[in-house]
mmCIF file with all atom_site columns, N, CA and C in Angstrom:
data_model
loop_
_atom_site.group_PDB
_atom_site.id
_atom_site.type_symbol
_atom_site.label_atom_id
_atom_site.label_alt_id
_atom_site.label_comp_id
_atom_site.label_asym_id
_atom_site.label_entity_id
_atom_site.label_seq_id
_atom_site.pdbx_PDB_ins_code
_atom_site.Cartn_x
_atom_site.Cartn_y
_atom_site.Cartn_z
_atom_site.occupancy
_atom_site.B_iso_or_equiv
_atom_site.pdbx_formal_charge
_atom_site.auth_seq_id
_atom_site.auth_comp_id
_atom_site.auth_asym_id
_atom_site.auth_atom_id
_atom_site.pdbx_PDB_model_num
ATOM 1   N N  . MET A 1 1  ? 101.216 121.136 94.143  1.00 67.00 ? 79  MET A N  1
ATOM 2   C CA . MET A 1 1  ? 101.909 122.024 95.023  1.00 67.00 ? 79  MET A CA 1
ATOM 3   C C  . MET A 1 1  ? 103.334 121.521 95.261  1.00 67.00 ? 79  MET A C  1
ATOM 4   N N  . GLU A 1 2  ? 103.446 120.210 95.415  1.00 64.00 ? 80  GLU A N  1
ATOM 5   C CA . GLU A 1 2  ? 104.782 119.635 95.620  1.00 64.00 ? 80  GLU A CA 1
ATOM 6   C C  . GLU A 1 2  ? 105.680 119.908 94.415  1.00 64.00 ? 80  GLU A C  1
ATOM 7   N N  . GLN A 1 3  ? 105.115 119.746 93.225  1.00 74.00 ? 81  GLN A N  1
ATOM 8   C CA . GLN A 1 3  ? 105.917 119.962 92.014  1.00 74.00 ? 81  GLN A CA 1
ATOM 9   C C  . GLN A 1 3  ? 106.356 121.408 91.897  1.00 74.00 ? 81  GLN A C  1
ATOM 10  N N  . LEU A 1 4  ? 105.486 122.342 92.306  1.00 72.00 ? 82  LEU A N  1
ATOM 11  C CA . LEU A 1 4  ? 105.855 123.749 92.288  1.00 72.00 ? 82  LEU A CA 1
ATOM 12  C C  . LEU A 1 4  ? 107.020 123.999 93.244  1.00 72.00 ? 82  LEU A C  1
ATOM 13  N N  . GLY A 1 5  ? 106.924 123.450 94.428  1.00 72.00 ? 83  GLY A N  1
ATOM 14  C CA . GLY A 1 5  ? 108.009 123.602 95.398  1.00 72.00 ? 83  GLY A CA 1
ATOM 15  C C  . GLY A 1 5  ? 109.304 122.994 94.904  1.00 72.00 ? 83  GLY A C  1
ATOM 16  N N  . LEU A 1 6  ? 109.189 121.821 94.270  1.00 72.00 ? 84  LEU A N  1
ATOM 17  C CA . LEU A 1 6  ? 110.394 121.180 93.737  1.00 72.00 ? 84  LEU A CA 1
ATOM 18  C C  . LEU A 1 6  ? 111.000 122.003 92.603  1.00 72.00 ? 84  LEU A C  1
ATOM 19  N N  . SER A 1 7  ? 110.142 122.517 91.728  1.00 78.00 ? 85  SER A N  1
ATOM 20  C CA . SER A 1 7  ? 110.666 123.282 90.595  1.00 78.00 ? 85  SER A CA 1
ATOM 21  C C  . SER A 1 7  ? 111.283 124.610 91.043  1.00 78.00 ? 85  SER A C  1
ATOM 22  N N  . LEU A 1 8  ? 110.738 125.193 92.098  1.00 79.00 ? 86  LEU A N  1
ATOM 23  C CA . LEU A 1 8  ? 111.298 126.444 92.609  1.00 79.00 ? 86  LEU A CA 1
ATOM 24  C C  . LEU A 1 8  ? 112.434 126.215 93.609  1.00 79.00 ? 86  LEU A C  1
ATOM 25  N N  . GLY A 1 9  ? 112.567 124.958 94.050  1.00 83.00 ? 87  GLY A N  1
ATOM 26  C CA . GLY A 1 9  ? 113.619 124.633 95.006  1.00 83.00 ? 87  GLY A CA 1
ATOM 27  C C  . GLY A 1 9  ? 113.304 125.104 96.418  1.00 83.00 ? 87  GLY A C  1
ATOM 28  N N  . ILE A 1 10 ? 112.022 125.194 96.761  1.00 83.00 ? 88  ILE A N  1
ATOM 29  C CA . ILE A 1 10 ? 111.609 125.648 98.094  1.00 83.00 ? 88  ILE A CA 1
ATOM 30  C C  . ILE A 1 10 ? 111.128 124.435 98.885  1.00 83.00 ? 88  ILE A C  1
ATOM 31  N N  . LYS A 1 11 ? 111.957 124.006 99.821  1.00 83.00 ? 89  LYS A N  1
ATOM 32  C CA . LYS A 1 11 ? 111.674 122.796 100.593 1.00 83.00 ? 89  LYS A CA 1
ATOM 33  C C  . LYS A 1 11 ? 110.399 122.930 101.426 1.00 83.00 ? 89  LYS A C  1
ATOM 34  N N  . GLU A 1 12 ? 110.141 124.103 101.966 1.00 84.00 ? 90  GLU A N  1
ATOM 35  C CA . GLU A 1 12 ? 108.966 124.304 102.812 1.00 84.00 ? 90  GLU A CA 1
ATOM 36  C C  . GLU A 1 12 ? 107.669 124.079 102.035 1.00 84.00 ? 90  GLU A C  1
ATOM 37  N N  . VAL A 1 13 ? 107.631 124.536 100.791 1.00 80.00 ? 91  VAL A N  1
ATOM 38  C CA . VAL A 1 13 ? 106.439 124.339 99.948  1.00 80.00 ? 91  VAL A CA 1
ATOM 39  C C  . VAL A 1 13 ? 106.248 122.853 99.667  1.00 80.00 ? 91  VAL A C  1
ATOM 40  N N  . VAL A 1 14 ? 107.336 122.160 99.431  1.00 80.00 ? 92  VAL A N  1
ATOM 41  C CA . VAL A 1 14 ? 107.268 120.712 99.198  1.00 80.00 ? 92  VAL A CA 1
ATOM 42  C C  . VAL A 1 14 ? 106.716 120.014 100.432 1.00 80.00 ? 92  VAL A C  1
ATOM 43  N N  . ASP A 1 15 ? 107.217 120.401 101.619 1.00 84.00 ? 93  ASP A N  1
ATOM 44  C CA . ASP A 1 15 ? 106.767 119.769 102.860 1.00 84.00 ? 93  ASP A CA 1
ATOM 45  C C  . ASP A 1 15 ? 105.274 120.005 103.106 1.00 84.00 ? 93  ASP A C  1
ATOM 46  N N  . VAL A 1 16 ? 104.820 121.237 102.888 1.00 85.00 ? 94  VAL A N  1
ATOM 47  C CA . VAL A 1 16 ? 103.405 121.557 103.079 1.00 85.00 ? 94  VAL A CA 1
ATOM 48  C C  . VAL A 1 16 ? 102.563 120.790 102.065 1.00 85.00 ? 94  VAL A C  1
ATOM 49  N N  . GLY A 1 17 ? 102.985 120.793 100.833 1.00 82.00 ? 95  GLY A N  1
ATOM 50  C CA . GLY A 1 17 ? 102.251 120.069 99.793  1.00 82.00 ? 95  GLY A CA 1
ATOM 51  C C  . GLY A 1 17 ? 102.166 118.587 100.091 1.00 82.00 ? 95  GLY A C  1
ATOM 52  N N  . PHE A 1 18 ? 103.274 118.018 100.556 1.00 83.00 ? 96  PHE A N  1
ATOM 53  C CA . PHE A 1 18 ? 103.283 116.596 100.882 1.00 83.00 ? 96  PHE A CA 1
ATOM 54  C C  . PHE A 1 18 ? 102.343 116.303 102.041 1.00 83.00 ? 96  PHE A C  1
ATOM 55  N N  . SER A 1 19 ? 102.361 117.130 103.076 1.00 87.00 ? 97  SER A N  1
ATOM 56  C CA . SER A 1 19 ? 101.500 116.862 104.236 1.00 87.00 ? 97  SER A CA 1
ATOM 57  C C  . SER A 1 19 ? 100.021 116.976 103.865 1.00 87.00 ? 97  SER A C  1
ATOM 58  N N  . ILE A 1 20 ? 99.679  117.945 103.018 1.00 86.00 ? 98  ILE A N  1
ATOM 59  C CA . ILE A 1 20 ? 98.281  118.084 102.581 1.00 86.00 ? 98  ILE A CA 1
ATOM 60  C C  . ILE A 1 20 ? 97.865  116.883 101.744 1.00 86.00 ? 98  ILE A C  1
ATOM 61  N N  . THR A 1 21 ? 98.704  116.490 100.809 1.00 86.00 ? 99  THR A N  1
ATOM 62  C CA . THR A 1 21 ? 98.407  115.340 99.953  1.00 86.00 ? 99  THR A CA 1
ATOM 63  C C  . THR A 1 21 ? 98.280  114.069 100.777 1.00 86.00 ? 99  THR A C  1
ATOM 64  N N  . HIS A 1 22 ? 99.178  113.910 101.739 1.00 88.00 ? 100 HIS A N  1
ATOM 65  C CA . HIS A 1 22 ? 99.153  112.726 102.601 1.00 88.00 ? 100 HIS A CA 1
ATOM 66  C C  . HIS A 1 22 ? 97.866  112.694 103.429 1.00 88.00 ? 100 HIS A C  1
ATOM 67  N N  . GLU A 1 23 ? 97.472  113.832 103.991 1.00 90.00 ? 101 GLU A N  1
ATOM 68  C CA . GLU A 1 23 ? 96.251  113.903 104.803 1.00 90.00 ? 101 GLU A CA 1
ATOM 69  C C  . GLU A 1 23 ? 95.021  113.580 103.957 1.00 90.00 ? 101 GLU A C  1
ATOM 70  N N  . GLU A 1 24 ? 94.940  114.127 102.759 1.00 90.00 ? 102 GLU A N  1
ATOM 71  C CA . GLU A 1 24 ? 93.808  113.837 101.873 1.00 90.00 ? 102 GLU A CA 1
ATOM 72  C C  . GLU A 1 24 ? 93.774  112.351 101.511 1.00 90.00 ? 102 GLU A C  1
ATOM 73  N N  . TYR A 1 25 ? 94.937  111.774 101.255 1.00 91.00 ? 103 TYR A N  1
ATOM 74  C CA . TYR A 1 25 ? 95.016  110.359 100.913 1.00 91.00 ? 103 TYR A CA 1
ATOM 75  C C  . TYR A 1 25 ? 94.532  109.505 102.085 1.00 91.00 ? 103 TYR A C  1
ATOM 76  N N  . MET A 1 26 ? 94.975  109.841 103.286 1.00 93.00 ? 104 MET A N  1
ATOM 77  C CA . MET A 1 26 ? 94.578  109.065 104.462 1.00 93.00 ? 104 MET A CA 1
ATOM 78  C C  . MET A 1 26 ? 93.072  109.169 104.703 1.00 93.00 ? 104 MET A C  1
ATOM 79  N N  . GLN A 1 27 ? 92.493  110.359 104.511 1.00 92.00 ? 105 GLN A N  1
ATOM 80  C CA . GLN A 1 27 ? 91.049  110.517 104.661 1.00 92.00 ? 105 GLN A CA 1
ATOM 81  C C  . GLN A 1 27 ? 90.301  109.687 103.623 1.00 92.00 ? 105 GLN A C  1
ATOM 82  N N  . HIS A 1 28 ? 90.823  109.646 102.409 1.00 92.00 ? 106 HIS A N  1
ATOM 83  C CA . HIS A 1 28 ? 90.207  108.843 101.348 1.00 92.00 ? 106 HIS A CA 1
ATOM 84  C C  . HIS A 1 28 ? 90.240  107.366 101.713 1.00 92.00 ? 106 HIS A C  1
ATOM 85  N N  . ILE A 1 29 ? 91.366  106.894 102.220 1.00 93.00 ? 107 ILE A N  1
ATOM 86  C CA . ILE A 1 29 ? 91.506  105.484 102.593 1.00 93.00 ? 107 ILE A CA 1
ATOM 87  C C  . ILE A 1 29 ? 90.546  105.130 103.728 1.00 93.00 ? 107 ILE A C  1
ATOM 88  N N  . VAL A 1 30 ? 90.435  106.007 104.720 1.00 92.00 ? 108 VAL A N  1
ATOM 89  C CA . VAL A 1 30 ? 89.522  105.760 105.838 1.00 92.00 ? 108 VAL A CA 1
ATOM 90  C C  . VAL A 1 30 ? 88.081  105.699 105.336 1.00 92.00 ? 108 VAL A C  1
ATOM 91  N N  . LEU A 1 31 ? 87.698  106.630 104.474 1.00 90.00 ? 109 LEU A N  1
ATOM 92  C CA . LEU A 1 31 ? 86.347  106.636 103.920 1.00 90.00 ? 109 LEU A CA 1
ATOM 93  C C  . LEU A 1 31 ? 86.086  105.386 103.082 1.00 90.00 ? 109 LEU A C  1
ATOM 94  N N  . GLN A 1 32 ? 87.077  104.980 102.305 1.00 91.00 ? 110 GLN A N  1
ATOM 95  C CA . GLN A 1 32 ? 86.930  103.774 101.484 1.00 91.00 ? 110 GLN A CA 1
ATOM 96  C C  . GLN A 1 32 ? 86.767  102.540 102.366 1.00 91.00 ? 110 GLN A C  1
ATOM 97  N N  . ASP A 1 33 ? 87.565  102.425 103.416 1.00 91.00 ? 111 ASP A N  1
ATOM 98  C CA . ASP A 1 33 ? 87.435  101.290 104.336 1.00 91.00 ? 111 ASP A CA 1
ATOM 99  C C  . ASP A 1 33 ? 86.072  101.282 105.013 1.00 91.00 ? 111 ASP A C  1
ATOM 100 N N  . TYR A 1 34 ? 85.606  102.465 105.398 1.00 88.00 ? 112 TYR A N  1
ATOM 101 C CA . TYR A 1 34 ? 84.296  102.577 106.035 1.00 88.00 ? 112 TYR A CA 1
ATOM 102 C C  . TYR A 1 34 ? 83.203  102.098 105.090 1.00 88.00 ? 112 TYR A C  1
ATOM 103 N N  . MET A 1 35 ? 83.257  102.548 103.836 1.00 86.00 ? 113 MET A N  1
ATOM 104 C CA . MET A 1 35 ? 82.229  102.161 102.877 1.00 86.00 ? 113 MET A CA 1
ATOM 105 C C  . MET A 1 35 ? 82.279  100.664 102.566 1.00 86.00 ? 113 MET A C  1
ATOM 106 N N  . LEU A 1 36 ? 83.493  100.107 102.513 1.00 88.00 ? 114 LEU A N  1
ATOM 107 C CA . LEU A 1 36 ? 83.606  98.668  102.275 1.00 88.00 ? 114 LEU A CA 1
ATOM 108 C C  . LEU A 1 36 ? 83.033  97.871  103.441 1.00 88.00 ? 114 LEU A C  1
ATOM 109 N N  . ALA A 1 37 ? 83.165  98.406  104.649 1.00 89.00 ? 115 ALA A N  1
ATOM 110 C CA . ALA A 1 37 ? 82.664  97.703  105.826 1.00 89.00 ? 115 ALA A CA 1
ATOM 111 C C  . ALA A 1 37 ? 81.160  97.893  105.996 1.00 89.00 ? 115 ALA A C  1
ATOM 112 N N  . ILE A 1 38 ? 80.668  99.099  105.786 1.00 90.00 ? 116 ILE A N  1
ATOM 113 C CA . ILE A 1 38 ? 79.281  99.416  106.097 1.00 90.00 ? 116 ILE A CA 1
ATOM 114 C C  . ILE A 1 38 ? 78.362  99.251  104.885 1.00 90.00 ? 116 ILE A C  1
ATOM 115 N N  . GLY A 1 39 ? 78.917  99.265  103.674 1.00 85.00 ? 117 GLY A N  1
ATOM 116 C CA . GLY A 1 39 ? 78.110  99.159  102.463 1.00 85.00 ? 117 GLY A CA 1
ATOM 117 C C  . GLY A 1 39 ? 77.201  97.947  102.425 1.00 85.00 ? 117 GLY A C  1
ATOM 118 N N  . PRO A 1 40 ? 77.733  96.748  102.687 1.00 87.00 ? 118 PRO A N  1
ATOM 119 C CA . PRO A 1 40 ? 76.854  95.566  102.666 1.00 87.00 ? 118 PRO A CA 1
ATOM 120 C C  . PRO A 1 40 ? 75.740  95.631  103.704 1.00 87.00 ? 118 PRO A C  1
ATOM 121 N N  . ILE A 1 41 ? 76.021  96.246  104.853 1.00 89.00 ? 119 ILE A N  1
ATOM 122 C CA . ILE A 1 41 ? 74.994  96.368  105.890 1.00 89.00 ? 119 ILE A CA 1
ATOM 123 C C  . ILE A 1 41 ? 73.881  97.298  105.413 1.00 89.00 ? 119 ILE A C  1
ATOM 124 N N  . ILE A 1 42 ? 74.264  98.397  104.796 1.00 88.00 ? 120 ILE A N  1
ATOM 125 C CA . ILE A 1 42 ? 73.269  99.337  104.276 1.00 88.00 ? 120 ILE A CA 1
ATOM 126 C C  . ILE A 1 42 ? 72.433  98.672  103.188 1.00 88.00 ? 120 ILE A C  1
ATOM 127 N N  . LEU A 1 43 ? 73.095  97.956  102.288 1.00 86.00 ? 121 LEU A N  1
ATOM 128 C CA . LEU A 1 43 ? 72.377  97.272  101.210 1.00 86.00 ? 121 LEU A CA 1
ATOM 129 C C  . LEU A 1 43 ? 71.413  96.234  101.762 1.00 86.00 ? 121 LEU A C  1
ATOM 130 N N  . ALA A 1 44 ? 71.861  95.451  102.743 1.00 89.00 ? 122 ALA A N  1
ATOM 131 C CA . ALA A 1 44 ? 70.991  94.442  103.340 1.00 89.00 ? 122 ALA A CA 1
ATOM 132 C C  . ALA A 1 44 ? 69.794  95.088  104.028 1.00 89.00 ? 122 ALA A C  1
ATOM 133 N N  . THR A 1 45 ? 70.018  96.216  104.674 1.00 90.00 ? 123 THR A N  1
ATOM 134 C CA . THR A 1 45 ? 68.919  96.926  105.340 1.00 90.00 ? 123 THR A CA 1
ATOM 135 C C  . THR A 1 45 ? 67.905  97.425  104.327 1.00 90.00 ? 123 THR A C  1
ATOM 136 N N  . ILE A 1 46 ? 68.391  98.015  103.249 1.00 89.00 ? 124 ILE A N  1
ATOM 137 C CA . ILE A 1 46 ? 67.489  98.517  102.207 1.00 89.00 ? 124 ILE A CA 1
ATOM 138 C C  . ILE A 1 46 ? 66.680  97.367  101.610 1.00 89.00 ? 124 ILE A C  1
ATOM 139 N N  . MET A 1 47 ? 67.341  96.259  101.324 1.00 89.00 ? 125 MET A N  1
ATOM 140 C CA . MET A 1 47 ? 66.643  95.110  100.747 1.00 89.00 ? 125 MET A CA 1
ATOM 141 C C  . MET A 1 47 ? 65.617  94.554  101.732 1.00 89.00 ? 125 MET A C  1
ATOM 142 N N  . SER A 1 48 ? 65.962  94.508  103.003 1.00 89.00 ? 126 SER A N  1
ATOM 143 C CA . SER A 1 48 ? 65.041  94.012  104.018 1.00 89.00 ? 126 SER A CA 1
ATOM 144 C C  . SER A 1 48 ? 63.808  94.903  104.117 1.00 89.00 ? 126 SER A C  1
ATOM 145 N N  . ILE A 1 49 ? 64.026  96.215  104.058 1.00 89.00 ? 127 ILE A N  1
ATOM 146 C CA . ILE A 1 49 ? 62.893  97.149  104.102 1.00 89.00 ? 127 ILE A CA 1
ATOM 147 C C  . ILE A 1 49 ? 62.008  96.949  102.881 1.00 89.00 ? 127 ILE A C  1
ATOM 148 N N  . ARG A 1 50 ? 62.612  96.796  101.707 1.00 87.00 ? 128 ARG A N  1
ATOM 149 C CA . ARG A 1 50 ? 61.821  96.584  100.486 1.00 87.00 ? 128 ARG A CA 1
ATOM 150 C C  . ARG A 1 50 ? 61.023  95.292  100.558 1.00 87.00 ? 128 ARG A C  1
ATOM 151 N N  . ILE A 1 51 ? 61.659  94.217  101.026 1.00 87.00 ? 129 ILE A N  1
ATOM 152 C CA . ILE A 1 51 ? 60.961  92.930  101.134 1.00 87.00 ? 129 ILE A CA 1
ATOM 153 C C  . ILE A 1 51 ? 59.823  93.044  102.137 1.00 87.00 ? 129 ILE A C  1
ATOM 154 N N  . GLY A 1 52 ? 60.080  93.721  103.257 1.00 86.00 ? 130 GLY A N  1
ATOM 155 C CA . GLY A 1 52 ? 59.026  93.927  104.256 1.00 86.00 ? 130 GLY A CA 1
ATOM 156 C C  . GLY A 1 52 ? 57.870  94.726  103.693 1.00 86.00 ? 130 GLY A C  1
ATOM 157 N N  . LEU A 1 53 ? 58.174  95.760  102.924 1.00 86.00 ? 131 LEU A N  1
ATOM 158 C CA . LEU A 1 53 ? 57.132  96.586  102.325 1.00 86.00 ? 131 LEU A CA 1
ATOM 159 C C  . LEU A 1 53 ? 56.328  95.794  101.300 1.00 86.00 ? 131 LEU A C  1
ATOM 160 N N  . ILE A 1 54 ? 57.017  95.023  100.469 1.00 86.00 ? 132 ILE A N  1
ATOM 161 C CA . ILE A 1 54 ? 56.321  94.193  99.468  1.00 86.00 ? 132 ILE A CA 1
ATOM 162 C C  . ILE A 1 54 ? 55.425  93.176  100.163 1.00 86.00 ? 132 ILE A C  1
ATOM 163 N N  . THR A 1 55 ? 55.929  92.549  101.213 1.00 87.00 ? 133 THR A N  1
ATOM 164 C CA . THR A 1 55 ? 55.139  91.572  101.963 1.00 87.00 ? 133 THR A CA 1
ATOM 165 C C  . THR A 1 55 ? 53.907  92.236  102.564 1.00 87.00 ? 133 THR A C  1
ATOM 166 N N  . TYR A 1 56 ? 54.084  93.427  103.114 1.00 85.00 ? 134 TYR A N  1
ATOM 167 C CA . TYR A 1 56 ? 52.961  94.160  103.707 1.00 85.00 ? 134 TYR A CA 1
ATOM 168 C C  . TYR A 1 56 ? 51.899  94.472  102.656 1.00 85.00 ? 134 TYR A C  1
ATOM 169 N N  . VAL A 1 57 ? 52.331  94.956  101.506 1.00 85.00 ? 135 VAL A N  1
ATOM 170 C CA . VAL A 1 57 ? 51.385  95.311  100.443 1.00 85.00 ? 135 VAL A CA 1
ATOM 171 C C  . VAL A 1 57 ? 50.653  94.068  99.949  1.00 85.00 ? 135 VAL A C  1
ATOM 172 N N  . LEU A 1 58 ? 51.383  92.992  99.712  1.00 83.00 ? 136 LEU A N  1
ATOM 173 C CA . LEU A 1 58 ? 50.739  91.761  99.235  1.00 83.00 ? 136 LEU A CA 1
ATOM 174 C C  . LEU A 1 58 ? 49.754  91.215  100.260 1.00 83.00 ? 136 LEU A C  1
ATOM 175 N N  . THR A 1 59 ? 50.133  91.250  101.525 1.00 85.00 ? 137 THR A N  1
ATOM 176 C CA . THR A 1 59 ? 49.236  90.763  102.584 1.00 85.00 ? 137 THR A CA 1
ATOM 177 C C  . THR A 1 59 ? 47.969  91.621  102.637 1.00 85.00 ? 137 THR A C  1
ATOM 178 N N  . THR A 1 60 ? 48.145  92.925  102.520 1.00 83.00 ? 138 THR A N  1
ATOM 179 C CA . THR A 1 60 ? 46.994  93.839  102.540 1.00 83.00 ? 138 THR A CA 1
ATOM 180 C C  . THR A 1 60 ? 46.071  93.583  101.352 1.00 83.00 ? 138 THR A C  1
ATOM 181 N N  . VAL A 1 61 ? 46.652  93.388  100.185 1.00 79.00 ? 139 VAL A N  1
ATOM 182 C CA . VAL A 1 61 ? 45.859  93.119  98.979  1.00 79.00 ? 139 VAL A CA 1
ATOM 183 C C  . VAL A 1 61 ? 45.124  91.796  99.137  1.00 79.00 ? 139 VAL A C  1
ATOM 184 N N  . LEU A 1 62 ? 45.804  90.783  99.635  1.00 77.00 ? 140 LEU A N  1
ATOM 185 C CA . LEU A 1 62 ? 45.141  89.490  99.819  1.00 77.00 ? 140 LEU A CA 1
ATOM 186 C C  . LEU A 1 62 ? 44.011  89.574  100.824 1.00 77.00 ? 140 LEU A C  1
ATOM 187 N N  . LEU A 1 63 ? 44.190  90.351  101.884 1.00 77.00 ? 141 LEU A N  1
ATOM 188 C CA . LEU A 1 63 ? 43.137  90.493  102.888 1.00 77.00 ? 141 LEU A CA 1
ATOM 189 C C  . LEU A 1 63 ? 41.929  91.230  102.317 1.00 77.00 ? 141 LEU A C  1
ATOM 190 N N  . VAL A 1 64 ? 42.179  92.177  101.436 1.00 80.00 ? 142 VAL A N  1
ATOM 191 C CA . VAL A 1 64 ? 41.081  92.912  100.804 1.00 80.00 ? 142 VAL A CA 1
ATOM 192 C C  . VAL A 1 64 ? 40.328  91.989  99.845  1.00 80.00 ? 142 VAL A C  1
ATOM 193 N N  . ILE A 1 65 ? 41.060  91.148  99.119  1.00 77.00 ? 143 ILE A N  1
ATOM 194 C CA . ILE A 1 65 ? 40.433  90.231  98.150  1.00 77.00 ? 143 ILE A CA 1
ATOM 195 C C  . ILE A 1 65 ? 39.614  89.176  98.888  1.00 77.00 ? 143 ILE A C  1
ATOM 196 N N  . ILE A 1 66 ? 40.152  88.672  99.972  1.00 69.00 ? 144 ILE A N  1
ATOM 197 C CA . ILE A 1 66 ? 39.472  87.597  100.708 1.00 69.00 ? 144 ILE A CA 1
ATOM 198 C C  . ILE A 1 66 ? 38.348  88.216  101.495 1.00 69.00 ? 144 ILE A C  1
#
């Protein structure tokens, strides 16, 4: 959109295009920062649930065998 405004020489189109592009970029950066911060926590939670489930299943199997 910015390039269209520049090629047509319409400053208003350039300004609108720039503000939209800037807003999308800022939202992307915020989402990326969020995922970098929360990703390890989510992964640790998933792994903890899996380990807990495996432990539960193994304990149940051992109790049935014994």
